[in-house]
């Protein structure tokens, strides 16, 4: 099968031939329809503690059609031809980050217990957005409650947008973004958000003038050094700072400031299967509309070029690979 392969940091992905995955009895083989390129993949292709092993096929945000079913999967659970997405886990291994080949390929294998069916009302493009939306859902659930709260979303990338959509869903009083990119602001506007702060300004001050108070909850979705300290500085007493962006370098904060305000800092990563199921249910009911965040749908051959472009701030938001092209 054709796949985009990570060979080494500093070198673009390479399109090559790869053996299709062999499934174990609890596994299923999917013909991949769409797979999202995630910031995590970009991150894992860089030198550092989070780097994936050479030879990795990335891709953990996929939707596809079942083409083979392991002997241990009972026939009343799944059928050939059914459309599914899946949590990217097989036992303690992760799909698309080194352990198991991911969805930047014609086929991907999944654990049948992690697979979730896609109803007819959810097309394959939307199916590939279930994973990033589930990340946002899990993050917002980890914030306990956002209902009635004034929320600042730092960074309007796919995960910032997903968090914002769920904050609105769960009744946040205000959802304001701090974001540079005109494209991402436009996307957030299409999804129905209207309040934005230029990060070059005094974000705390700007938030106060928009919302009339400090942000009760801040979702830090950038993950660059210094972001956490800025959140601590602008938080009100007993405010909540959610660490969603991945920062893998040492960063410094002034604990006294957080201490004096009795702040909570809560980290969130990943999701549970219920988050996939709830996301799909809400998509089916038309209560989630993440499609505007898709800026590009590309072929597998285009992946190396787009993957390099995504390393820099660009006009792209969520890029999906169409594996049927
Ligand atoms: Zn992802």
mmCIF file of C-alpha atoms and ligand atoms in Angstrom:
data_model
loop_
_atom_site.group_PDB
_atom_site.id
_atom_site.type_symbol
_atom_site.label_atom_id
_atom_site.label_comp_id
_atom_site.label_asym_id
_atom_site.label_seq_id
_atom_site.Cartn_x
_atom_site.Cartn_y
_atom_site.Cartn_z
ATOM 1 C CA UNK A 1 0.000 0.000 0.000
ATOM 2 C CA UNK A 2 1.032 3.612 -0.444
ATOM 3 C CA UNK A 3 1.956 5.562 2.677
ATOM 4 C CA UNK A 4 3.663 8.797 3.734
ATOM 5 C CA UNK A 5 6.598 7.819 5.916
ATOM 6 C CA UNK A 6 8.578 9.849 8.454
ATOM 7 C CA UNK A 7 12.255 9.013 7.950
ATOM 8 C CA UNK A 8 14.129 11.543 10.022
ATOM 9 C CA UNK A 9 13.728 15.016 11.546
ATOM 10 C CA UNK A 10 14.541 17.862 9.179
ATOM 11 C CA UNK A 11 13.586 15.785 6.130
ATOM 12 C CA UNK A 12 10.141 15.883 4.449
ATOM 13 C CA UNK A 13 7.942 12.791 4.703
ATOM 14 C CA UNK A 14 8.492 10.289 1.890
ATOM 15 C CA UNK A 15 5.754 8.617 -0.149
ATOM 16 C CA UNK A 16 6.591 4.960 -0.399
ATOM 17 C CA UNK A 17 5.293 1.406 -0.554
ATOM 18 C CA UNK A 18 4.579 -0.309 2.695
ATOM 19 C CA UNK A 19 3.124 -3.719 3.595
ATOM 20 C CA UNK A 20 -0.556 -3.417 4.505
ATOM 21 C CA UNK A 21 -1.043 -4.065 8.242
ATOM 22 C CA UNK A 22 -1.742 -7.667 9.270
ATOM 23 C CA UNK A 23 -4.617 -7.897 11.694
ATOM 24 C CA UNK A 24 -4.788 -9.943 14.898
ATOM 25 C CA UNK A 25 -8.011 -11.655 15.937
ATOM 26 C CA UNK A 26 -9.338 -8.631 17.871
ATOM 27 C CA UNK A 27 -8.472 -6.191 15.079
ATOM 28 C CA UNK A 28 -10.070 -4.864 11.908
ATOM 29 C CA UNK A 29 -8.496 -3.482 8.749
ATOM 30 C CA UNK A 30 -9.873 -0.215 7.397
ATOM 31 C CA UNK A 31 -9.559 1.252 3.936
ATOM 32 C CA UNK A 32 -8.807 4.836 4.940
ATOM 33 C CA UNK A 33 -11.076 7.479 3.401
ATOM 34 C CA UNK A 34 -9.863 10.661 5.098
ATOM 35 C CA UNK A 35 -7.158 11.318 7.647
ATOM 36 C CA UNK A 36 -6.373 14.608 9.361
ATOM 37 C CA UNK A 37 -2.900 16.069 9.733
ATOM 38 C CA UNK A 38 -2.570 16.957 13.417
ATOM 39 C CA UNK A 39 -0.236 19.370 15.216
ATOM 40 C CA UNK A 40 0.819 16.347 17.253
ATOM 41 C CA UNK A 41 2.200 14.731 14.073
ATOM 42 C CA UNK A 42 4.209 17.847 13.234
ATOM 43 C CA UNK A 43 5.469 17.908 16.807
ATOM 44 C CA UNK A 44 6.434 14.223 16.681
ATOM 45 C CA UNK A 45 8.483 14.815 13.528
ATOM 46 C CA UNK A 46 10.795 17.235 15.328
ATOM 47 C CA UNK A 47 13.927 16.435 17.278
ATOM 48 C CA UNK A 48 13.064 16.282 20.983
ATOM 49 C CA UNK A 49 11.578 14.130 23.728
ATOM 50 C CA UNK A 50 8.333 13.661 21.789
ATOM 51 C CA UNK A 51 9.930 12.550 18.477
ATOM 52 C CA UNK A 52 8.420 9.468 16.820
ATOM 53 C CA UNK A 53 10.783 6.685 15.711
ATOM 54 C CA UNK A 54 12.057 6.824 12.112
ATOM 55 C CA UNK A 55 9.779 4.777 9.868
ATOM 56 C CA UNK A 56 6.608 6.049 11.522
ATOM 57 C CA UNK A 57 3.464 6.442 9.453
ATOM 58 C CA UNK A 58 1.543 9.250 11.161
ATOM 59 C CA UNK A 59 -2.227 9.669 11.273
ATOM 60 C CA UNK A 60 -4.569 9.183 14.223
ATOM 61 C CA UNK A 61 -7.584 11.171 12.955
ATOM 62 C CA UNK A 62 -9.141 8.924 10.359
ATOM 63 C CA UNK A 63 -12.391 7.577 9.014
ATOM 64 C CA UNK A 64 -12.599 4.521 6.820
ATOM 65 C CA UNK A 65 -14.441 1.445 5.690
ATOM 66 C CA UNK A 66 -13.977 -1.999 7.177
ATOM 67 C CA UNK A 67 -12.355 -4.371 4.656
ATOM 68 C CA UNK A 68 -11.235 -7.201 6.931
ATOM 69 C CA UNK A 69 -12.376 -8.396 10.350
ATOM 70 C CA UNK A 70 -10.366 -10.508 12.809
ATOM 71 C CA UNK A 71 -11.659 -13.943 13.783
ATOM 72 C CA UNK A 72 -12.223 -12.835 17.373
ATOM 73 C CA UNK A 73 -14.738 -10.131 16.421
ATOM 74 C CA UNK A 74 -18.293 -11.436 16.492
ATOM 75 C CA UNK A 75 -20.323 -10.831 13.358
ATOM 76 C CA UNK A 76 -23.045 -8.950 15.212
ATOM 77 C CA UNK A 77 -20.541 -6.260 16.182
ATOM 78 C CA UNK A 78 -19.124 -5.147 12.833
ATOM 79 C CA UNK A 79 -19.582 -6.007 9.178
ATOM 80 C CA UNK A 80 -17.393 -5.622 6.119
ATOM 81 C CA UNK A 81 -18.216 -2.340 4.394
ATOM 82 C CA UNK A 82 -19.299 -0.490 7.522
ATOM 83 C CA UNK A 83 -17.881 2.989 8.002
ATOM 84 C CA UNK A 84 -16.060 3.688 11.248
ATOM 85 C CA UNK A 85 -13.622 5.913 13.011
ATOM 86 C CA UNK A 86 -11.566 4.704 15.945
ATOM 87 C CA UNK A 87 -9.685 5.800 18.983
ATOM 88 C CA UNK A 88 -6.048 5.411 17.952
ATOM 89 C CA UNK A 89 -5.200 2.727 20.471
ATOM 90 C CA UNK A 90 -4.539 -1.002 20.254
ATOM 91 C CA UNK A 91 -3.875 -2.226 23.783
ATOM 92 C CA UNK A 92 -1.149 0.030 25.129
ATOM 93 C CA UNK A 93 0.047 0.949 21.637
ATOM 94 C CA UNK A 94 -0.859 4.155 19.820
ATOM 95 C CA UNK A 95 -1.781 4.221 16.143
ATOM 96 C CA UNK A 96 0.051 6.804 14.054
ATOM 97 C CA UNK A 97 2.833 7.746 16.451
ATOM 98 C CA UNK A 98 5.270 4.887 15.949
ATOM 99 C CA UNK A 99 3.814 1.720 17.485
ATOM 100 C CA UNK A 100 1.254 0.995 14.776
ATOM 101 C CA UNK A 101 1.130 2.547 11.267
ATOM 102 C CA UNK A 102 -1.391 5.370 11.082
ATOM 103 C CA UNK A 103 -3.811 6.776 8.557
ATOM 104 C CA UNK A 104 -1.385 8.564 6.205
ATOM 105 C CA UNK A 105 -1.760 5.320 4.253
ATOM 106 C CA UNK A 106 -4.288 3.403 2.197
ATOM 107 C CA UNK A 107 -5.051 1.011 5.059
ATOM 108 C CA UNK A 108 -4.949 1.195 8.840
ATOM 109 C CA UNK A 109 -5.715 -1.446 11.448
ATOM 110 C CA UNK A 110 -7.756 -0.757 14.571
ATOM 111 C CA UNK A 111 -8.841 -2.557 17.724
ATOM 112 C CA UNK A 112 -12.524 -3.435 17.283
ATOM 113 C CA UNK A 113 -13.185 -2.361 20.876
ATOM 114 C CA UNK A 114 -11.935 1.132 20.067
ATOM 115 C CA UNK A 115 -13.819 1.482 16.769
ATOM 116 C CA UNK A 116 -16.978 3.570 16.601
ATOM 117 C CA UNK A 117 -19.504 3.337 13.767
ATOM 118 C CA UNK A 118 -20.331 6.372 11.662
ATOM 119 C CA UNK A 119 -24.033 6.783 10.919
ATOM 120 C CA UNK A 120 -25.077 7.609 7.326
ATOM 121 C CA UNK A 121 -25.700 11.229 8.278
ATOM 122 C CA UNK A 122 -21.991 11.682 9.028
ATOM 123 C CA UNK A 123 -19.880 11.662 5.899
ATOM 124 C CA UNK A 124 -16.255 10.527 5.867
ATOM 125 C CA UNK A 125 -14.877 14.078 6.044
ATOM 126 C CA UNK A 126 -16.867 14.770 9.200
ATOM 127 C CA UNK A 127 -15.873 11.301 10.415
ATOM 128 C CA UNK A 128 -12.213 12.343 10.314
ATOM 129 C CA UNK A 129 -13.064 15.347 12.516
ATOM 130 C CA UNK A 130 -14.497 13.224 15.323
ATOM 131 C CA UNK A 131 -11.062 12.758 16.901
ATOM 132 C CA UNK A 132 -10.083 16.452 17.139
ATOM 133 C CA UNK A 133 -13.595 17.345 18.326
ATOM 134 C CA UNK A 134 -13.317 14.638 21.001
ATOM 135 C CA UNK A 135 -10.055 16.218 22.175
ATOM 136 C CA UNK A 136 -11.936 19.493 22.673
ATOM 137 C CA UNK A 137 -14.815 17.734 24.422
ATOM 138 C CA UNK A 138 -12.505 15.953 26.836
ATOM 139 C CA UNK A 139 -10.640 19.202 27.558
ATOM 140 C CA UNK A 140 -13.856 21.070 28.327
ATOM 141 C CA UNK A 141 -15.107 18.206 30.526
ATOM 142 C CA UNK A 142 -11.817 18.356 32.450
ATOM 143 C CA UNK A 143 -12.613 22.015 33.222
ATOM 144 C CA UNK A 144 -15.577 20.698 35.289
ATOM 145 C CA UNK A 145 -18.090 23.314 34.265
ATOM 146 C CA UNK A 146 -17.913 26.184 31.838
ATOM 147 C CA UNK A 147 -21.624 27.059 32.062
ATOM 148 C CA UNK A 148 -22.045 30.747 32.819
ATOM 149 C CA UNK A 149 -18.281 31.272 32.787
ATOM 150 C CA UNK A 150 -16.250 33.814 30.861
ATOM 151 C CA UNK A 151 -13.785 31.864 28.757
ATOM 152 C CA UNK A 152 -10.612 32.884 26.958
ATOM 153 C CA UNK A 153 -9.307 30.541 24.271
ATOM 154 C CA UNK A 154 -5.618 31.155 23.609
ATOM 155 C CA UNK A 155 -5.014 30.098 19.985
ATOM 156 C CA UNK A 156 -7.691 29.382 17.352
ATOM 157 C CA UNK A 157 -6.082 26.303 15.789
ATOM 158 C CA UNK A 158 -8.183 23.138 15.411
ATOM 159 C CA UNK A 159 -8.004 22.288 19.124
ATOM 160 C CA UNK A 160 -8.690 25.857 20.264
ATOM 161 C CA UNK A 161 -11.694 25.923 17.917
ATOM 162 C CA UNK A 162 -12.893 22.539 19.183
ATOM 163 C CA UNK A 163 -12.634 23.729 22.804
ATOM 164 C CA UNK A 164 -14.538 26.917 21.901
ATOM 165 C CA UNK A 165 -17.326 24.985 20.166
ATOM 166 C CA UNK A 166 -17.809 22.779 23.233
ATOM 167 C CA UNK A 167 -17.619 25.758 25.648
ATOM 168 C CA UNK A 168 -20.453 27.383 23.737
ATOM 169 C CA UNK A 169 -22.298 24.044 23.633
ATOM 170 C CA UNK A 170 -22.084 23.697 27.428
ATOM 171 C CA UNK A 171 -23.326 27.228 28.044
ATOM 172 C CA UNK A 172 -20.293 29.440 28.536
ATOM 173 C CA UNK A 173 -21.319 33.061 29.039
ATOM 174 C CA UNK A 174 -18.508 34.436 26.854
ATOM 175 C CA UNK A 175 -16.043 32.762 24.501
ATOM 176 C CA UNK A 176 -13.263 35.089 23.376
ATOM 177 C CA UNK A 177 -10.205 34.104 21.333
ATOM 178 C CA UNK A 178 -6.704 35.438 21.474
ATOM 179 C CA UNK A 179 -5.357 34.841 17.941
ATOM 180 C CA UNK A 180 -3.021 36.475 15.379
ATOM 181 C CA UNK A 181 -4.033 34.695 12.196
ATOM 182 C CA UNK A 182 -6.629 36.450 10.043
ATOM 183 C CA UNK A 183 -7.533 33.095 8.446
ATOM 184 C CA UNK A 184 -8.177 31.415 11.760
ATOM 185 C CA UNK A 185 -10.225 34.393 12.932
ATOM 186 C CA UNK A 186 -12.287 34.115 9.752
ATOM 187 C CA UNK A 187 -12.844 30.404 10.389
ATOM 188 C CA UNK A 188 -13.925 31.079 13.980
ATOM 189 C CA UNK A 189 -16.317 33.745 12.665
ATOM 190 C CA UNK A 190 -17.824 31.224 10.232
ATOM 191 C CA UNK A 191 -18.443 28.920 13.191
ATOM 192 C CA UNK A 192 -20.259 31.813 14.888
ATOM 193 C CA UNK A 193 -17.708 33.409 17.194
ATOM 194 C CA UNK A 194 -17.316 37.158 17.121
ATOM 195 C CA UNK A 195 -14.901 38.292 19.808
ATOM 196 C CA UNK A 196 -11.165 38.265 19.191
ATOM 197 C CA UNK A 197 -8.136 39.818 20.816
ATOM 198 C CA UNK A 198 -4.853 40.504 19.069
ATOM 199 C CA UNK A 199 -2.191 38.769 21.213
ATOM 200 C CA UNK A 200 0.149 41.719 20.633
ATOM 201 C CA UNK A 201 -2.115 43.855 22.789
ATOM 202 C CA UNK A 202 -2.626 43.532 26.549
ATOM 203 C CA UNK A 203 -4.860 40.453 26.370
ATOM 204 C CA UNK A 204 -6.040 40.746 30.003
ATOM 205 C CA UNK A 205 -7.026 44.368 29.525
ATOM 206 C CA UNK A 206 -8.749 43.655 26.201
ATOM 207 C CA UNK A 207 -10.640 40.731 27.699
ATOM 208 C CA UNK A 208 -11.877 42.890 30.564
ATOM 209 C CA UNK A 209 -13.156 45.516 28.184
ATOM 210 C CA UNK A 210 -14.980 42.874 26.095
ATOM 211 C CA UNK A 211 -16.334 40.715 28.907
ATOM 212 C CA UNK A 212 -16.492 43.125 31.842
ATOM 213 C CA UNK A 213 -14.371 40.839 34.002
ATOM 214 C CA UNK A 214 -11.301 38.600 33.944
ATOM 215 C CA UNK A 215 -11.495 35.180 32.241
ATOM 216 C CA UNK A 216 -12.785 32.577 34.725
ATOM 217 C CA UNK A 217 -11.407 29.798 32.533
ATOM 218 C CA UNK A 218 -8.547 29.982 30.031
ATOM 219 C CA UNK A 219 -7.779 27.235 27.555
ATOM 220 C CA UNK A 220 -4.106 27.557 26.646
ATOM 221 C CA UNK A 221 -4.007 25.854 23.237
ATOM 222 C CA UNK A 222 -0.656 27.117 21.930
ATOM 223 C CA UNK A 223 1.938 25.384 24.083
ATOM 224 C CA UNK A 224 4.775 27.906 23.725
ATOM 225 C CA UNK A 225 7.011 28.938 26.623
ATOM 226 C CA UNK A 226 5.637 31.936 28.512
ATOM 227 C CA UNK A 227 1.979 31.219 27.692
ATOM 228 C CA UNK A 228 1.235 29.678 31.067
ATOM 229 C CA UNK A 229 2.690 32.651 32.927
ATOM 230 C CA UNK A 230 0.542 35.034 30.849
ATOM 231 C CA UNK A 231 -2.542 32.994 31.767
ATOM 232 C CA UNK A 232 -1.587 33.136 35.454
ATOM 233 C CA UNK A 233 -1.129 36.908 35.242
ATOM 234 C CA UNK A 234 -4.520 37.597 33.707
ATOM 235 C CA UNK A 235 -6.507 35.057 35.769
ATOM 236 C CA UNK A 236 -8.886 36.265 38.481
ATOM 237 C CA UNK A 237 -8.702 34.869 42.034
ATOM 238 C CA UNK A 238 -9.590 31.142 42.000
ATOM 239 C CA UNK A 239 -9.530 31.150 38.209
ATOM 240 C CA UNK A 240 -8.824 28.052 36.160
ATOM 241 C CA UNK A 241 -6.056 27.637 33.594
ATOM 242 C CA UNK A 242 -6.361 24.634 31.269
ATOM 243 C CA UNK A 243 -3.091 23.368 29.794
ATOM 244 C CA UNK A 244 -4.058 21.970 26.388
ATOM 245 C CA UNK A 245 -1.168 23.061 24.134
ATOM 246 C CA UNK A 246 1.892 20.809 24.210
ATOM 247 C CA UNK A 247 5.046 22.558 25.431
ATOM 248 C CA UNK A 248 7.964 20.142 25.683
ATOM 249 C CA UNK A 249 10.635 22.624 26.693
ATOM 250 C CA UNK A 250 11.238 23.911 30.232
ATOM 251 C CA UNK A 251 9.050 26.896 31.019
ATOM 252 C CA UNK A 252 8.985 29.171 34.020
ATOM 253 C CA UNK A 253 6.116 30.549 36.046
ATOM 254 C CA UNK A 254 5.968 32.695 39.149
ATOM 255 C CA UNK A 255 4.249 30.342 41.599
ATOM 256 C CA UNK A 256 3.639 33.158 44.112
ATOM 257 C CA UNK A 257 1.254 34.833 41.702
ATOM 258 C CA UNK A 258 -0.760 31.642 41.193
ATOM 259 C CA UNK A 259 -0.560 30.971 44.928
ATOM 260 C CA UNK A 260 -1.897 34.385 45.929
ATOM 261 C CA UNK A 261 -4.844 33.937 43.564
ATOM 262 C CA UNK A 262 -5.428 30.294 44.605
ATOM 263 C CA UNK A 263 -5.446 29.351 40.909
ATOM 264 C CA UNK A 264 -6.103 25.913 39.549
ATOM 265 C CA UNK A 265 -4.004 24.673 36.647
ATOM 266 C CA UNK A 266 -5.472 21.580 35.022
ATOM 267 C CA UNK A 267 -3.910 19.598 32.182
ATOM 268 C CA UNK A 268 -5.914 17.587 29.706
ATOM 269 C CA UNK A 269 -4.886 15.164 26.988
ATOM 270 C CA UNK A 270 -6.727 12.702 24.771
ATOM 271 C CA UNK A 271 -10.250 11.386 25.329
ATOM 272 C CA UNK A 272 -12.303 8.351 26.215
ATOM 273 C CA UNK A 273 -14.537 6.314 23.932
ATOM 274 C CA UNK A 274 -17.617 8.063 25.356
ATOM 275 C CA UNK A 275 -16.196 11.325 24.011
ATOM 276 C CA UNK A 276 -16.127 9.882 20.474
ATOM 277 C CA UNK A 277 -19.659 8.546 20.890
ATOM 278 C CA UNK A 278 -21.039 11.821 22.240
ATOM 279 C CA UNK A 279 -19.287 13.823 19.503
ATOM 280 C CA UNK A 280 -20.827 11.585 16.824
ATOM 281 C CA UNK A 281 -24.262 11.843 18.433
ATOM 282 C CA UNK A 282 -24.114 15.637 18.528
ATOM 283 C CA UNK A 283 -22.864 15.750 14.917
ATOM 284 C CA UNK A 284 -25.801 13.545 13.921
ATOM 285 C CA UNK A 285 -28.194 15.975 15.600
ATOM 286 C CA UNK A 286 -26.611 18.865 13.724
ATOM 287 C CA UNK A 287 -25.449 20.479 16.945
ATOM 288 C CA UNK A 288 -21.762 20.613 16.024
ATOM 289 C CA UNK A 289 -20.490 22.193 12.861
ATOM 290 C CA UNK A 290 -16.724 21.826 12.709
ATOM 291 C CA UNK A 291 -16.508 21.753 8.878
ATOM 292 C CA UNK A 292 -15.311 25.365 8.486
ATOM 293 C CA UNK A 293 -12.033 24.415 10.167
ATOM 294 C CA UNK A 294 -11.132 22.239 7.172
ATOM 295 C CA UNK A 295 -9.077 24.522 4.919
ATOM 296 C CA UNK A 296 -7.527 21.946 2.609
ATOM 297 C CA UNK A 297 -8.300 18.450 1.338
ATOM 298 C CA UNK A 298 -5.210 17.001 -0.331
ATOM 299 C CA UNK A 299 -4.012 13.783 -1.942
ATOM 300 C CA UNK A 300 -1.473 11.467 -0.282
ATOM 301 C CA UNK A 301 1.148 12.660 -2.812
ATOM 302 C CA UNK A 302 0.696 16.229 -1.571
ATOM 303 C CA UNK A 303 1.303 15.300 2.084
ATOM 304 C CA UNK A 304 5.092 15.921 2.184
ATOM 305 C CA UNK A 305 4.698 19.491 0.896
ATOM 306 C CA UNK A 306 1.712 20.389 3.112
ATOM 307 C CA UNK A 307 3.326 18.758 6.146
ATOM 308 C CA UNK A 308 6.339 21.086 5.742
ATOM 309 C CA UNK A 309 4.077 24.115 5.237
ATOM 310 C CA UNK A 310 2.245 23.355 8.479
ATOM 311 C CA UNK A 311 5.474 23.788 10.444
ATOM 312 C CA UNK A 312 5.123 27.547 9.975
ATOM 313 C CA UNK A 313 2.111 29.659 10.885
ATOM 314 C CA UNK A 314 0.049 29.610 7.706
ATOM 315 C CA UNK A 315 -3.407 30.191 6.353
ATOM 316 C CA UNK A 316 -4.173 26.510 6.887
ATOM 317 C CA UNK A 317 -6.204 25.152 9.758
ATOM 318 C CA UNK A 318 -7.244 21.496 9.547
ATOM 319 C CA UNK A 319 -5.737 19.736 6.530
ATOM 320 C CA UNK A 320 -7.333 16.412 5.554
ATOM 321 C CA UNK A 321 -5.807 13.763 3.337
ATOM 322 C CA UNK A 322 -8.234 12.204 0.856
ATOM 323 C CA UNK A 323 -6.921 8.646 0.481
ATOM 324 C CA UNK A 324 -9.400 7.785 -2.287
ATOM 325 C CA UNK A 325 -7.810 10.272 -4.718
HETATM 326 ZN ZN1 LIG B 1 -4.809 14.871 16.754
#
